[in-house]
Amino acid sequence: MTNLSEIKQELKNLADPKRAENSQRFFKTAKGEYGEGDIFLGINLPTQRKVAQKFKNLELEEVKKLLQSKIHEERLVSLLILIQQYEKGDETTKKKLYEFYLTNAKRINNWDLVDVSAPKIVGDYLLTRPKKILYQLAKSDNLWEKRIAIVSTWMLIRNNQLNDTLKIAEILLNDQHDLIHKAVGWMLREVGKRDQILLENFLKKYSKKMPRTMLRYAIEKFDKEKRKFYMQK
């Protein structure tokens, strides 16, 4: 049986101090920033995926301990392991891991952690189920729960379920955080790739109210003239 200390040691052995220093800045870990206090080892995502593959059978209680870590890569590896277990699990296992994910959502506390995991667990689980939880998360006071709400819809979009993204985007329209502006704009852009008319109908109603960053992300795939039209409104 895998010991948690084995994973921690393996990650420690892979640490790159120079990369870690850059990550500390990139992920805004200074006092008062969204990633305040997050600690990086400096390991790239492909390498973390390999570690997660090696320890994919980690017991859920150990996954939880890893997710509680102050070290960013340890939390990310815990989520990568969770994704593997979810994808290979039966319906009972999927339900258990989906509920585990939501219970521990506040520990999924940086944008890359959310983006890697939310669509593949929350989004996938809700494909054939009521989406009420996404609306609850979108109204949370917690930044990461709000990002989980909108980014989870990426899996819905990929399965041509587009309306929930628009409804959740509407809830988050006046959010003050740049990370929500970017995430909502990103998901709107993905909607537009599949149904540009649907996106444009949304923009006709809300483009003047949207934060500029959100709008820029949403119209990124439009032609030059159409982008100019929306940005000048």
mmCIF file of C-alpha atoms in Angstrom:
data_model
loop_
_atom_site.group_PDB
_atom_site.id
_atom_site.type_symbol
_atom_site.label_atom_id
_atom_site.label_comp_id
_atom_site.label_asym_id
_atom_site.label_seq_id
_atom_site.Cartn_x
_atom_site.Cartn_y
_atom_site.Cartn_z
ATOM 1 C CA MET A 1 0.000 0.000 0.000
ATOM 2 C CA THR A 2 1.264 3.425 -0.957
ATOM 3 C CA ASN A 3 2.503 5.582 1.864
ATOM 4 C CA LEU A 4 1.749 9.287 1.665
ATOM 5 C CA SER A 5 5.340 10.041 2.522
ATOM 6 C CA GLU A 6 6.433 8.257 -0.690
ATOM 7 C CA ILE A 7 4.503 10.727 -2.836
ATOM 8 C CA LYS A 8 5.737 13.710 -0.871
ATOM 9 C CA GLN A 9 9.332 12.508 -1.179
ATOM 10 C CA GLU A 10 8.979 11.845 -4.897
ATOM 11 C CA LEU A 11 7.669 15.355 -5.474
ATOM 12 C CA LYS A 12 10.380 16.826 -3.295
ATOM 13 C CA ASN A 13 12.995 15.010 -5.398
ATOM 14 C CA LEU A 14 11.528 16.570 -8.550
ATOM 15 C CA ALA A 15 11.569 20.116 -7.179
ATOM 16 C CA ASP A 16 13.074 22.904 -9.251
ATOM 17 C CA PRO A 17 13.803 25.967 -7.069
ATOM 18 C CA LYS A 18 14.089 28.366 -10.018
ATOM 19 C CA ARG A 19 10.781 27.241 -11.479
ATOM 20 C CA ALA A 20 9.237 27.407 -8.000
ATOM 21 C CA GLU A 21 10.332 31.036 -7.644
ATOM 22 C CA ASN A 22 8.701 31.925 -10.953
ATOM 23 C CA SER A 23 5.525 30.066 -9.993
ATOM 24 C CA GLN A 24 5.282 31.968 -6.717
ATOM 25 C CA ARG A 25 5.041 35.177 -8.734
ATOM 26 C CA PHE A 26 2.869 33.830 -11.548
ATOM 27 C CA PHE A 27 0.247 32.396 -9.198
ATOM 28 C CA LYS A 28 0.072 35.566 -7.069
ATOM 29 C CA THR A 29 1.182 34.184 -3.715
ATOM 30 C CA ALA A 30 2.166 37.448 -2.030
ATOM 31 C CA LYS A 31 0.250 38.856 0.930
ATOM 32 C CA GLY A 32 -3.201 40.035 -0.108
ATOM 33 C CA GLU A 33 -3.114 38.244 -3.465
ATOM 34 C CA TYR A 34 -5.457 35.409 -4.428
ATOM 35 C CA GLY A 35 -2.802 32.718 -3.911
ATOM 36 C CA GLU A 36 -1.441 34.120 -0.666
ATOM 37 C CA GLY A 37 0.661 31.580 1.191
ATOM 38 C CA ASP A 38 0.681 28.953 -1.558
ATOM 39 C CA ILE A 39 4.016 27.102 -1.659
ATOM 40 C CA PHE A 40 5.484 25.757 -4.905
ATOM 41 C CA LEU A 41 8.085 23.080 -5.533
ATOM 42 C CA GLY A 42 8.474 23.996 -9.203
ATOM 43 C CA ILE A 43 7.242 20.888 -11.050
ATOM 44 C CA ASN A 44 5.573 21.061 -14.458
ATOM 45 C CA LEU A 45 2.159 19.537 -15.108
ATOM 46 C CA PRO A 46 3.277 16.603 -17.321
ATOM 47 C CA THR A 47 5.644 15.470 -14.565
ATOM 48 C CA GLN A 48 2.905 15.775 -11.962
ATOM 49 C CA ARG A 49 0.652 13.653 -14.175
ATOM 50 C CA LYS A 50 3.305 10.934 -14.181
ATOM 51 C CA VAL A 51 3.492 11.000 -10.391
ATOM 52 C CA ALA A 52 -0.306 10.789 -10.177
ATOM 53 C CA GLN A 53 -0.312 7.819 -12.544
ATOM 54 C CA LYS A 54 2.263 6.056 -10.403
ATOM 55 C CA PHE A 55 0.198 6.553 -7.238
ATOM 56 C CA LYS A 56 -3.271 6.321 -8.810
ATOM 57 C CA ASN A 57 -4.500 3.760 -6.273
ATOM 58 C CA LEU A 58 -3.934 5.996 -3.264
ATOM 59 C CA GLU A 59 -6.618 5.521 -0.620
ATOM 60 C CA LEU A 60 -9.170 8.338 -0.516
ATOM 61 C CA GLU A 61 -8.282 9.231 3.065
ATOM 62 C CA GLU A 62 -4.683 9.731 1.932
ATOM 63 C CA VAL A 63 -5.849 11.754 -1.074
ATOM 64 C CA LYS A 64 -7.670 13.996 1.378
ATOM 65 C CA LYS A 65 -4.512 14.485 3.444
ATOM 66 C CA LEU A 66 -2.591 15.397 0.296
ATOM 67 C CA LEU A 67 -5.298 17.881 -0.677
ATOM 68 C CA GLN A 68 -4.883 19.592 2.707
ATOM 69 C CA SER A 69 -1.221 20.306 1.969
ATOM 70 C CA LYS A 70 0.157 23.834 1.803
ATOM 71 C CA ILE A 71 2.256 22.722 -1.166
ATOM 72 C CA HIS A 72 0.591 23.453 -4.485
ATOM 73 C CA GLU A 73 1.914 20.448 -6.381
ATOM 74 C CA GLU A 74 0.794 18.076 -3.640
ATOM 75 C CA ARG A 75 -2.748 19.392 -3.928
ATOM 76 C CA LEU A 76 -2.638 19.186 -7.706
ATOM 77 C CA VAL A 77 -1.365 15.602 -7.669
ATOM 78 C CA SER A 78 -4.146 14.679 -5.242
ATOM 79 C CA LEU A 79 -6.677 16.026 -7.761
ATOM 80 C CA LEU A 80 -5.027 14.227 -10.675
ATOM 81 C CA ILE A 81 -5.268 10.992 -8.702
ATOM 82 C CA LEU A 82 -8.904 11.759 -7.923
ATOM 83 C CA ILE A 83 -9.642 12.273 -11.625
ATOM 84 C CA GLN A 84 -8.116 8.908 -12.510
ATOM 85 C CA GLN A 85 -10.096 7.145 -9.824
ATOM 86 C CA TYR A 86 -13.273 8.924 -10.912
ATOM 87 C CA GLU A 87 -12.838 8.077 -14.586
ATOM 88 C CA LYS A 88 -12.269 4.390 -13.874
ATOM 89 C CA GLY A 89 -14.914 4.123 -11.164
ATOM 90 C CA ASP A 90 -18.398 2.665 -11.286
ATOM 91 C CA GLU A 91 -21.442 4.862 -10.593
ATOM 92 C CA THR A 92 -21.148 4.410 -6.829
ATOM 93 C CA THR A 93 -17.488 5.422 -6.902
ATOM 94 C CA LYS A 94 -18.180 8.417 -9.145
ATOM 95 C CA LYS A 95 -20.859 9.664 -6.761
ATOM 96 C CA LYS A 96 -18.549 9.247 -3.778
ATOM 97 C CA LEU A 97 -15.686 11.120 -5.450
ATOM 98 C CA TYR A 98 -17.973 13.865 -6.765
ATOM 99 C CA GLU A 99 -19.275 14.439 -3.229
ATOM 100 C CA PHE A 100 -15.731 14.314 -1.837
ATOM 101 C CA TYR A 101 -14.702 16.966 -4.361
ATOM 102 C CA LEU A 102 -17.488 19.358 -3.396
ATOM 103 C CA THR A 103 -16.958 18.800 0.321
ATOM 104 C CA ASN A 104 -13.312 19.781 -0.106
ATOM 105 C CA ALA A 105 -13.855 22.503 -2.720
ATOM 106 C CA LYS A 106 -12.248 25.236 -0.626
ATOM 107 C CA ARG A 107 -8.947 23.328 -0.802
ATOM 108 C CA ILE A 108 -9.086 23.449 -4.599
ATOM 109 C CA ASN A 109 -7.825 26.945 -4.152
ATOM 110 C CA ASN A 110 -5.999 28.136 -7.206
ATOM 111 C CA TRP A 111 -7.195 28.580 -10.758
ATOM 112 C CA ASP A 112 -5.141 25.757 -12.266
ATOM 113 C CA LEU A 113 -6.385 23.315 -9.626
ATOM 114 C CA VAL A 114 -9.968 24.207 -10.533
ATOM 115 C CA ASP A 115 -9.427 24.164 -14.276
ATOM 116 C CA VAL A 116 -7.710 20.765 -14.341
ATOM 117 C CA SER A 117 -10.289 19.036 -12.180
ATOM 118 C CA ALA A 118 -13.733 20.679 -12.126
ATOM 119 C CA PRO A 119 -14.904 19.742 -15.653
ATOM 120 C CA LYS A 120 -13.701 16.155 -15.345
ATOM 121 C CA ILE A 121 -15.383 15.479 -12.021
ATOM 122 C CA VAL A 122 -18.188 17.965 -11.320
ATOM 123 C CA GLY A 123 -19.005 18.673 -14.962
ATOM 124 C CA ASP A 124 -18.941 15.037 -15.957
ATOM 125 C CA TYR A 125 -21.045 13.893 -13.014
ATOM 126 C CA LEU A 126 -23.727 16.500 -13.748
ATOM 127 C CA LEU A 127 -24.037 15.723 -17.456
ATOM 128 C CA THR A 128 -27.100 13.570 -16.847
ATOM 129 C CA ARG A 129 -28.189 15.089 -13.534
ATOM 130 C CA PRO A 130 -29.782 18.301 -12.216
ATOM 131 C CA LYS A 131 -27.393 21.266 -12.231
ATOM 132 C CA LYS A 132 -28.714 23.010 -9.103
ATOM 133 C CA ILE A 133 -25.368 22.728 -7.276
ATOM 134 C CA LEU A 134 -23.646 24.848 -9.944
ATOM 135 C CA TYR A 135 -26.029 27.714 -9.268
ATOM 136 C CA GLN A 136 -25.421 27.403 -5.544
ATOM 137 C CA LEU A 137 -21.661 27.489 -6.072
ATOM 138 C CA ALA A 138 -21.968 30.481 -8.399
ATOM 139 C CA LYS A 139 -23.604 32.414 -5.548
ATOM 140 C CA SER A 140 -20.928 31.420 -3.023
ATOM 141 C CA ASP A 141 -18.744 33.990 -1.288
ATOM 142 C CA ASN A 142 -15.740 31.792 -2.065
ATOM 143 C CA LEU A 143 -13.752 32.663 -5.192
ATOM 144 C CA TRP A 144 -12.827 29.066 -5.961
ATOM 145 C CA GLU A 145 -16.348 27.700 -5.589
ATOM 146 C CA LYS A 146 -17.529 30.352 -8.052
ATOM 147 C CA ARG A 147 -14.801 29.388 -10.514
ATOM 148 C CA ILE A 148 -15.713 25.699 -10.080
ATOM 149 C CA ALA A 149 -19.311 26.601 -10.953
ATOM 150 C CA ILE A 150 -18.489 28.180 -14.301
ATOM 151 C CA VAL A 151 -15.516 26.033 -15.341
ATOM 152 C CA SER A 152 -17.419 22.814 -14.611
ATOM 153 C CA THR A 153 -19.746 23.764 -17.446
ATOM 154 C CA TRP A 154 -16.925 23.169 -19.919
ATOM 155 C CA MET A 155 -17.878 19.483 -19.880
ATOM 156 C CA LEU A 156 -21.505 20.431 -20.482
ATOM 157 C CA ILE A 157 -20.491 22.646 -23.407
ATOM 158 C CA ARG A 158 -18.443 19.839 -24.915
ATOM 159 C CA ASN A 159 -21.606 17.765 -24.846
ATOM 160 C CA ASN A 160 -23.651 20.563 -26.432
ATOM 161 C CA GLN A 161 -25.442 21.524 -23.226
ATOM 162 C CA LEU A 162 -24.980 25.281 -23.508
ATOM 163 C CA ASN A 163 -27.730 27.002 -21.556
ATOM 164 C CA ASP A 164 -26.392 26.426 -18.039
ATOM 165 C CA THR A 165 -23.167 28.217 -18.952
ATOM 166 C CA LEU A 166 -25.130 31.284 -20.023
ATOM 167 C CA LYS A 167 -27.294 31.257 -16.900
ATOM 168 C CA ILE A 168 -24.280 30.934 -14.597
ATOM 169 C CA ALA A 169 -22.436 33.623 -16.570
ATOM 170 C CA GLU A 170 -25.408 35.880 -15.910
ATOM 171 C CA ILE A 171 -25.106 35.248 -12.151
ATOM 172 C CA LEU A 172 -21.390 36.068 -12.249
ATOM 173 C CA LEU A 173 -21.694 39.074 -14.545
ATOM 174 C CA ASN A 174 -21.057 41.607 -11.777
ATOM 175 C CA ASP A 175 -18.424 39.644 -9.893
ATOM 176 C CA GLN A 176 -15.441 41.796 -8.949
ATOM 177 C CA HIS A 177 -12.616 39.280 -9.355
ATOM 178 C CA ASP A 178 -10.469 39.125 -12.482
ATOM 179 C CA LEU A 179 -10.226 35.324 -12.230
ATOM 180 C CA ILE A 180 -13.991 35.087 -12.547
ATOM 181 C CA HIS A 181 -14.034 37.556 -15.454
ATOM 182 C CA LYS A 182 -11.505 35.385 -17.303
ATOM 183 C CA ALA A 183 -13.244 32.107 -16.524
ATOM 184 C CA VAL A 184 -16.686 33.352 -17.565
ATOM 185 C CA GLY A 185 -15.293 34.886 -20.746
ATOM 186 C CA TRP A 186 -13.478 31.646 -21.537
ATOM 187 C CA MET A 187 -16.640 29.563 -21.137
ATOM 188 C CA LEU A 188 -18.671 32.029 -23.192
ATOM 189 C CA ARG A 189 -16.063 31.743 -25.939
ATOM 190 C CA GLU A 190 -16.456 27.954 -25.830
ATOM 191 C CA VAL A 191 -20.229 28.346 -26.169
ATOM 192 C CA GLY A 192 -19.649 30.593 -29.159
ATOM 193 C CA LYS A 193 -17.500 28.003 -30.890
ATOM 194 C CA ARG A 194 -20.528 25.721 -30.927
ATOM 195 C CA ASP A 195 -23.300 28.261 -31.399
ATOM 196 C CA GLN A 196 -22.197 31.783 -32.245
ATOM 197 C CA ILE A 197 -25.760 33.047 -32.610
ATOM 198 C CA LEU A 198 -26.546 31.936 -29.067
ATOM 199 C CA LEU A 199 -23.474 33.749 -27.768
ATOM 200 C CA GLU A 200 -24.282 36.885 -29.754
ATOM 201 C CA ASN A 201 -27.798 36.954 -28.368
ATOM 202 C CA PHE A 202 -26.265 36.869 -24.886
ATOM 203 C CA LEU A 203 -23.824 39.637 -25.812
ATOM 204 C CA LYS A 204 -26.563 41.839 -27.251
ATOM 205 C CA LYS A 205 -28.159 41.780 -23.837
ATOM 206 C CA TYR A 206 -25.093 41.989 -21.612
ATOM 207 C CA SER A 207 -21.998 43.209 -23.491
ATOM 208 C CA LYS A 208 -22.351 46.770 -22.163
ATOM 209 C CA LYS A 209 -22.544 45.494 -18.581
ATOM 210 C CA MET A 210 -19.746 42.931 -18.798
ATOM 211 C CA PRO A 211 -16.250 43.598 -17.453
ATOM 212 C CA ARG A 212 -13.931 44.321 -20.386
ATOM 213 C CA THR A 213 -11.753 41.295 -19.658
ATOM 214 C CA MET A 214 -14.773 38.983 -19.712
ATOM 215 C CA LEU A 215 -15.939 40.485 -23.002
ATOM 216 C CA ARG A 216 -12.510 40.247 -24.634
ATOM 217 C CA TYR A 217 -12.253 36.575 -23.755
ATOM 218 C CA ALA A 218 -15.807 35.895 -24.968
ATOM 219 C CA ILE A 219 -15.299 37.455 -28.427
ATOM 220 C CA GLU A 220 -11.758 36.241 -28.988
ATOM 221 C CA LYS A 221 -12.762 33.941 -31.884
ATOM 222 C CA PHE A 222 -14.894 36.542 -33.657
ATOM 223 C CA ASP A 223 -13.557 38.241 -36.783
ATOM 224 C CA LYS A 224 -11.769 41.566 -36.389
ATOM 225 C CA GLU A 225 -14.716 43.756 -37.326
ATOM 226 C CA LYS A 226 -17.099 41.985 -34.992
ATOM 227 C CA ARG A 227 -14.619 42.185 -32.111
ATOM 228 C CA LYS A 228 -14.246 45.909 -32.756
ATOM 229 C CA PHE A 229 -18.025 46.329 -32.805
ATOM 230 C CA TYR A 230 -18.491 44.744 -29.383
ATOM 231 C CA MET A 231 -15.518 46.467 -27.763
ATOM 232 C CA GLN A 232 -16.777 49.892 -28.870
ATOM 233 C CA LYS A 233 -20.289 49.419 -27.503
#
